[in-house]
């Protein structure tokens, strides 16, 4: 059956390869149907996540006849975590996805590319930098945002102007406080539990989008209902494959606004759009990426299909079957 993957699941292979001189580890799942593979799907996770974050989707997509390639993104788990934050721009990560994909589909092949959270932001840009590679693209939670042609504004300026309060936690994540105060397996585990919505005896929380991590609370929280003890332990083990500060690599995704803006200007000048078929599934209760942020996507994604799930940010696991159904229906249309 297409039950979600467990850690070190024998149904898939755990491999790694060198890309741009960095080690990229990935999960490889082969089709479980007898028919010829329908194609290759590459899935890109977000923060704070791992390839394991797609555990509900991987067996489902294998059963639909696809080969599935799911990297631990740069900075995470079994992949390398270069210290230099320039290595984490959308443009560089897009190049890595292209190089990884071409190891499976060759120089002229195509993939279907899917992302969640930061992975969603990455896949929209990868589809713009490598349109010839990307047959179709989908994102869960993260809407497409068009490269701005205006001047650069720091997030501090935007937040101080009263805009995008749902991104205020990113001001903390850009700094060094989280990586300095969440080191070692126990603290990393408490951080992950906070991000997954664990809450304390007086319903304290360890993370709020308007604030960030509430450090005094993270040791008091009960385990989040979204993860089993085994799953949470696996995440902590994987994050701790990197030396302290274990969260430095993952947090670099918050430190690339300016280089991403500079790269975006090239895309904006070229007038690049998302011309290929696209699916966007919004999570109705995602407090960082509320549905209103996707308004206006249609003008840049002419072949857009929209879906939604009644889930928080962790939609892939919380409403895994519903996400799978909507991806499956969209794939059927692509195949017809
Ligand atoms: O920070 C992220 N995830 C960690 C927090 C997860 C969580 C949320 C709520 C509760 C618990 C945990 N995700 C990023 C992903 C990229 C997003 O930026 C892309 C982007 C723009 F820059 C502008 C316009 C739209 C747009 F999508 C910004 C959120």
Coordinates of C-alpha atoms and ligand atoms in Angstrom, one line a residue:
X1 CA 0.0 0.0 0.0
X2 CA 1.1 3.6 -0.3
X3 CA 1.7 4.1 3.4
X4 CA 4.0 7.0 4.3
X5 CA 7.8 6.3 4.4
X6 CA 9.3 5.5 7.8
X7 CA 13.0 6.4 8.6
X8 CA 15.4 4.3 6.5
X9 CA 12.4 2.8 4.6
X10 CA 13.4 -0.3 2.5
X11 CA 11.0 0.7 -0.3
X12 CA 13.4 3.5 -1.5
X13 CA 17.1 3.9 -2.0
X14 CA 19.3 6.4 -0.1
X15 CA 21.9 7.7 -2.5
X16 CA 24.2 10.7 -2.9
X17 CA 26.1 12.5 -5.7
X18 CA 28.4 15.4 -6.2
X19 CA 26.9 18.6 -7.5
X20 CA 28.8 21.8 -7.9
X21 CA 31.5 20.2 -5.7
X22 CA 28.9 19.6 -2.9
X23 CA 27.5 16.3 -1.7
X24 CA 23.8 16.1 -2.3
X25 CA 22.1 13.1 -0.7
X26 CA 18.7 12.1 -2.0
X27 CA 15.9 9.5 -1.7
X28 CA 15.3 7.6 -5.0
X29 CA 11.9 5.9 -5.4
X30 CA 11.2 3.8 -8.5
X31 CA 7.7 3.2 -9.9
X32 CA 5.8 0.3 -8.2
X33 CA 3.7 -0.2 -11.3
X34 CA 4.7 -2.8 -13.9
X35 CA 4.2 -0.2 -16.7
X36 CA 7.1 1.8 -18.0
X37 CA 7.9 4.9 -15.8
X38 CA 5.7 7.8 -16.7
X39 CA 8.5 10.2 -15.9
X40 CA 10.7 11.6 -13.1
X41 CA 9.4 13.9 -10.3
X42 CA 11.9 15.9 -8.2
X43 CA 10.6 17.2 -4.9
X44 CA 12.1 20.1 -3.0
X45 CA 11.6 20.5 0.8
X46 CA 11.5 23.6 2.9
X47 CA 12.5 24.8 6.4
X48 CA 13.0 23.3 8.8
X49 CA 12.5 20.1 6.9
X50 CA 14.3 17.2 5.0
X51 CA 13.6 14.9 2.0
X52 CA 11.7 12.9 4.7
X53 CA 9.2 15.7 4.7
X54 CA 7.7 14.3 1.5
X55 CA 7.2 10.8 3.2
X56 CA 3.4 10.8 2.4
X57 CA 3.9 11.7 -1.2
X58 CA 6.8 9.5 -2.3
X59 CA 5.0 6.1 -2.1
X60 CA 1.9 7.6 -3.7
X61 CA 3.8 9.0 -6.7
X62 CA 5.7 5.7 -7.1
X63 CA 2.4 3.9 -7.2
X64 CA 1.3 6.4 -9.9
X65 CA 4.2 5.2 -12.1
X66 CA 6.8 7.9 -11.5
X67 CA 10.4 7.7 -10.4
X68 CA 10.8 10.2 -7.5
X69 CA 14.0 12.0 -6.6
X70 CA 14.0 13.9 -3.3
X71 CA 17.2 15.6 -2.2
X72 CA 18.2 16.7 1.3
X73 CA 18.6 20.4 0.2
X74 CA 21.9 22.1 0.6
X75 CA 22.5 22.7 4.4
X76 CA 20.4 19.7 5.5
X77 CA 20.8 16.2 6.7
X78 CA 23.1 14.0 4.6
X79 CA 23.9 16.8 2.1
X80 CA 26.7 19.3 2.6
X81 CA 26.2 22.5 4.4
X82 CA 28.6 25.2 3.0
X83 CA 29.0 28.1 5.4
X84 CA 28.9 30.7 2.7
X85 CA 25.4 32.0 2.3
X86 CA 26.0 32.9 -1.3
X87 CA 25.8 29.2 -2.1
X88 CA 22.1 29.2 -1.1
X89 CA 20.6 31.6 -3.6
X90 CA 17.5 30.5 -5.6
X91 CA 19.6 30.7 -8.8
X92 CA 22.4 28.4 -7.5
X93 CA 19.9 26.0 -6.0
X94 CA 18.0 26.0 -9.3
X95 CA 21.3 25.0 -11.0
X96 CA 21.8 22.2 -8.5
X97 CA 18.3 20.9 -9.2
X98 CA 19.0 21.0 -13.0
X99 CA 22.3 19.1 -12.5
X100 CA 20.7 16.5 -10.2
X101 CA 17.7 16.0 -12.5
X102 CA 19.9 15.6 -15.6
X103 CA 21.7 12.7 -14.0
X104 CA 18.3 10.9 -14.4
X105 CA 16.7 12.4 -17.5
X106 CA 19.8 13.2 -19.6
X107 CA 20.6 16.4 -21.4
X108 CA 17.3 16.7 -23.3
X109 CA 14.9 15.1 -20.8
X110 CA 12.3 16.8 -18.6
X111 CA 11.0 16.5 -15.0
X112 CA 7.9 17.4 -13.1
X113 CA 9.2 19.6 -10.2
X114 CA 7.4 20.0 -6.9
X115 CA 8.2 22.1 -3.8
X116 CA 6.9 22.9 -0.3
X117 CA 7.6 26.1 1.7
X118 CA 11.1 27.4 0.8
X119 CA 11.2 24.5 -1.7
X120 CA 8.1 26.1 -3.3
X121 CA 9.9 29.4 -3.6
X122 CA 12.9 27.5 -5.1
X123 CA 10.9 25.5 -7.7
X124 CA 9.1 28.6 -9.1
X125 CA 12.6 30.2 -9.7
X126 CA 14.0 26.9 -11.1
X127 CA 11.1 26.8 -13.5
X128 CA 12.1 30.3 -14.7
X129 CA 15.9 29.6 -14.9
X130 CA 15.4 26.1 -16.5
X131 CA 12.1 26.1 -18.4
X132 CA 13.4 23.5 -20.8
X133 CA 13.9 21.1 -17.9
X134 CA 10.6 21.6 -16.2
X135 CA 7.6 20.0 -17.9
X136 CA 5.3 21.1 -15.1
X137 CA 5.7 22.6 -11.7
X138 CA 3.8 22.5 -8.4
X139 CA 4.1 24.2 -5.1
X140 CA 2.3 23.5 -1.7
X141 CA 1.9 26.5 0.6
X142 CA 4.2 28.9 -1.2
X143 CA 2.7 31.1 -3.9
X144 CA 4.6 32.3 -6.9
X145 CA 6.0 35.8 -6.4
X146 CA 7.0 37.8 -9.4
X147 CA 10.6 39.2 -9.5
X148 CA 10.2 42.9 -8.5
X149 CA 11.7 45.5 -10.8
X150 CA 11.5 48.2 -8.1
X151 CA 14.3 49.0 -5.7
X152 CA 15.4 46.7 -2.9
X153 CA 13.8 47.1 0.5
X154 CA 15.2 45.2 3.5
X155 CA 12.7 43.1 5.4
X156 CA 13.2 45.3 8.4
X157 CA 12.0 48.3 6.4
X158 CA 9.0 46.4 5.1
X159 CA 8.0 45.1 8.6
X160 CA 8.6 48.6 10.1
X161 CA 6.2 50.0 7.5
X162 CA 3.6 47.6 8.9
X163 CA 3.6 45.3 5.9
X164 CA 4.0 41.5 5.8
X165 CA 3.7 41.1 9.6
X166 CA 3.4 37.3 8.9
X167 CA 7.1 37.4 7.9
X168 CA 8.3 39.1 11.1
X169 CA 9.8 35.9 12.5
X170 CA 12.2 36.0 9.5
X171 CA 14.0 39.0 11.1
X172 CA 15.0 36.7 14.0
X173 CA 15.9 33.8 11.6
X174 CA 18.2 36.1 9.6
X175 CA 20.2 36.7 12.7
X176 CA 22.4 34.3 14.7
X177 CA 20.2 34.0 17.9
X178 CA 18.4 30.8 16.8
X179 CA 21.5 28.9 15.7
X180 CA 23.4 30.1 18.9
X181 CA 20.6 29.1 21.3
X182 CA 19.5 25.9 19.7
X183 CA 22.6 23.7 19.6
X184 CA 23.0 20.0 20.5
X185 CA 20.4 17.2 19.8
X186 CA 18.0 18.2 22.7
X187 CA 17.8 21.9 21.8
X188 CA 17.6 21.1 18.0
X189 CA 14.7 18.7 18.8
X190 CA 12.9 21.4 21.0
X191 CA 13.4 23.8 18.1
X192 CA 11.8 21.4 15.6
X193 CA 9.0 20.6 18.0
X194 CA 8.3 24.3 18.4
X195 CA 8.1 24.8 14.6
X196 CA 5.7 21.9 14.3
X197 CA 3.3 23.6 16.8
X198 CA 4.0 21.8 20.0
X199 CA 2.4 23.6 23.0
X200 CA 2.8 23.6 26.8
X201 CA 0.6 22.9 29.8
X202 CA -0.7 26.5 29.8
X203 CA -1.0 26.3 26.0
X204 CA 2.3 28.2 25.6
X205 CA 3.8 28.0 22.1
X206 CA 7.5 28.0 21.1
X207 CA 7.0 29.8 17.7
X208 CA 4.8 32.6 16.5
X209 CA 5.1 34.1 13.0
X210 CA 4.8 37.7 14.5
X211 CA 7.6 37.0 16.9
X212 CA 9.8 34.0 16.0
X213 CA 11.1 31.4 18.5
X214 CA 10.1 32.0 22.1
X215 CA 13.1 30.5 23.7
X216 CA 11.9 30.4 27.3
X217 CA 9.0 28.1 26.2
X218 CA 10.7 25.5 24.0
X219 CA 11.7 23.2 26.8
X220 CA 8.2 23.1 28.3
X221 CA 6.3 22.0 25.2
X222 CA 4.6 18.7 24.7
X223 CA 5.4 16.8 21.5
X224 CA 3.6 18.2 18.5
X225 CA 0.7 16.0 17.3
X226 CA 2.1 16.3 13.8
X227 CA 5.1 14.0 14.4
X228 CA 5.6 10.7 16.1
X229 CA 8.4 10.4 18.6
X230 CA 10.3 8.3 16.1
X231 CA 9.8 10.9 13.3
X232 CA 10.9 13.8 15.5
X233 CA 13.9 11.8 16.7
X234 CA 14.8 11.1 13.1
X235 CA 14.7 14.8 12.2
X236 CA 16.9 15.6 15.2
X237 CA 19.4 12.8 14.3
X238 CA 19.6 14.1 10.7
X239 CA 20.1 17.7 11.7
X240 CA 22.8 16.7 14.1
X241 CA 24.8 15.1 11.3
X242 CA 26.1 18.6 10.9
X243 CA 28.5 20.2 13.5
X244 CA 27.1 22.9 15.8
X245 CA 25.6 25.3 15.1
X246 CA 23.5 22.7 13.4
X247 CA 21.0 25.2 12.1
X248 CA 23.4 27.5 10.4
X249 CA 23.0 25.9 7.0
X250 CA 19.2 25.7 7.1
X251 CA 19.0 29.3 8.3
X252 CA 21.1 30.6 5.4
X253 CA 17.9 30.4 3.3
X254 CA 16.7 33.5 5.2
X255 CA 20.0 35.4 4.5
X256 CA 19.8 35.5 0.7
X257 CA 17.2 38.2 0.1
X258 CA 19.6 40.7 -1.5
X259 CA 21.4 38.2 -3.8
X260 CA 18.1 36.7 -4.7
X261 CA 16.8 40.2 -5.5
X262 CA 19.8 40.9 -7.7
X263 CA 19.3 37.6 -9.6
X264 CA 15.6 38.3 -9.9
X265 CA 16.3 41.5 -11.8
X266 CA 17.7 39.5 -14.6
X267 CA 14.5 37.4 -14.8
X268 CA 12.4 40.5 -14.5
X269 CA 14.2 42.2 -17.4
X270 CA 13.8 39.1 -19.5
X271 CA 10.1 39.2 -18.7
X272 CA 10.1 35.5 -17.7
X273 CA 6.8 33.9 -16.7
X274 CA 5.7 30.4 -15.6
X275 CA 4.5 29.2 -19.0
X276 CA 4.4 25.5 -18.3
X277 CA 1.4 23.8 -16.5
X278 CA 1.5 24.8 -12.8
X279 CA -0.4 23.7 -9.7
X280 CA -0.6 25.8 -6.5
X281 CA -2.1 24.2 -3.4
X282 CA -2.7 26.7 -0.6
X283 CA -2.8 25.6 3.1
X284 CA -5.8 27.5 4.5
X285 CA -4.3 27.8 8.0
X286 CA -0.6 28.5 7.2
X287 CA 0.1 31.6 9.3
X288 CA 3.3 32.4 7.4
X289 CA 1.8 32.0 3.9
X290 CA -1.9 32.8 4.2
X291 CA -4.1 32.3 1.1
X292 CA -4.2 36.1 0.5
X293 CA -0.5 36.0 -0.6
X294 CA -1.4 34.1 -3.8
X295 CA -3.7 36.8 -5.1
X296 CA -2.8 37.7 -8.7
X297 CA -0.8 34.5 -9.5
X298 CA -2.9 33.8 -12.6
X299 CA -1.3 36.8 -14.5
X300 CA 2.1 35.2 -14.3
X301 CA 1.0 31.5 -14.5
X302 CA -1.3 31.2 -17.5
X303 CA -1.7 27.5 -17.1
X304 CA -2.4 27.6 -13.3
X305 CA -4.5 25.0 -11.5
X306 CA -5.4 25.9 -7.9
X307 CA -6.1 23.7 -5.0
X308 CA -6.4 24.1 -1.3
X309 CA -6.2 22.0 1.9
X310 CA -7.5 22.7 5.3
X311 CA -4.1 22.5 6.9
X312 CA -1.5 24.4 8.7
X313 CA 2.0 25.0 7.2
X314 CA 2.7 21.3 7.6
X315 CA 0.1 20.4 4.9
X316 CA 2.2 17.6 3.3
X317 CA 1.9 15.4 6.4
X318 CA -1.2 16.9 8.1
X319 CA -3.4 16.4 5.0
X320 CA -1.1 14.1 3.0
X321 CA -4.0 12.1 1.4
X322 CA -5.8 15.3 0.3
X323 CA -2.5 16.8 -1.1
X324 CA -1.9 13.5 -2.9
X325 CA -5.4 13.4 -4.4
X326 CA -5.0 17.0 -5.8
X327 CA -1.5 16.3 -7.2
X328 CA -2.8 13.0 -8.7
X329 CA -5.7 14.7 -10.4
X330 CA -3.4 17.3 -11.9
X331 CA -0.9 14.6 -13.1
X332 CA -3.8 12.8 -14.8
X333 CA -4.6 15.9 -16.8
X334 CA -0.9 16.2 -17.7
X335 CA -0.8 12.6 -18.8
X336 CA -3.9 12.8 -21.0
Ligands
LIG1 O1 9.8 30.7 6.6 C1 9.3 29.7 6.0 N1 9.1 28.6 6.7 C2 9.4 28.4 8.1 C3 8.2 28.7 8.9 C4 7.2 27.5 8.8 C5 6.0 27.7 9.6 C6 5.0 28.6 9.3 C7 3.9 28.7 10.1 C8 3.8 28.0 11.3 C9 4.8 27.1 11.6 C10 5.9 26.9 10.8 N2 8.9 29.8 4.7 C11 9.2 30.9 3.8 C12 9.2 30.3 2.4 C13 9.5 31.4 1.4 C14 8.6 32.5 1.5 O2 9.1 33.6 0.7 C15 8.7 33.5 -0.6 C16 7.7 34.6 -0.9 C17 8.1 35.9 -0.9 F1 9.4 36.2 -0.6 C18 7.3 36.9 -1.2 C19 5.9 36.6 -1.4 C20 5.5 35.3 -1.4 C21 6.4 34.3 -1.1 F2 6.0 33.1 -1.0 C22 8.5 33.1 3.0 C23 8.2 32.0 4.0

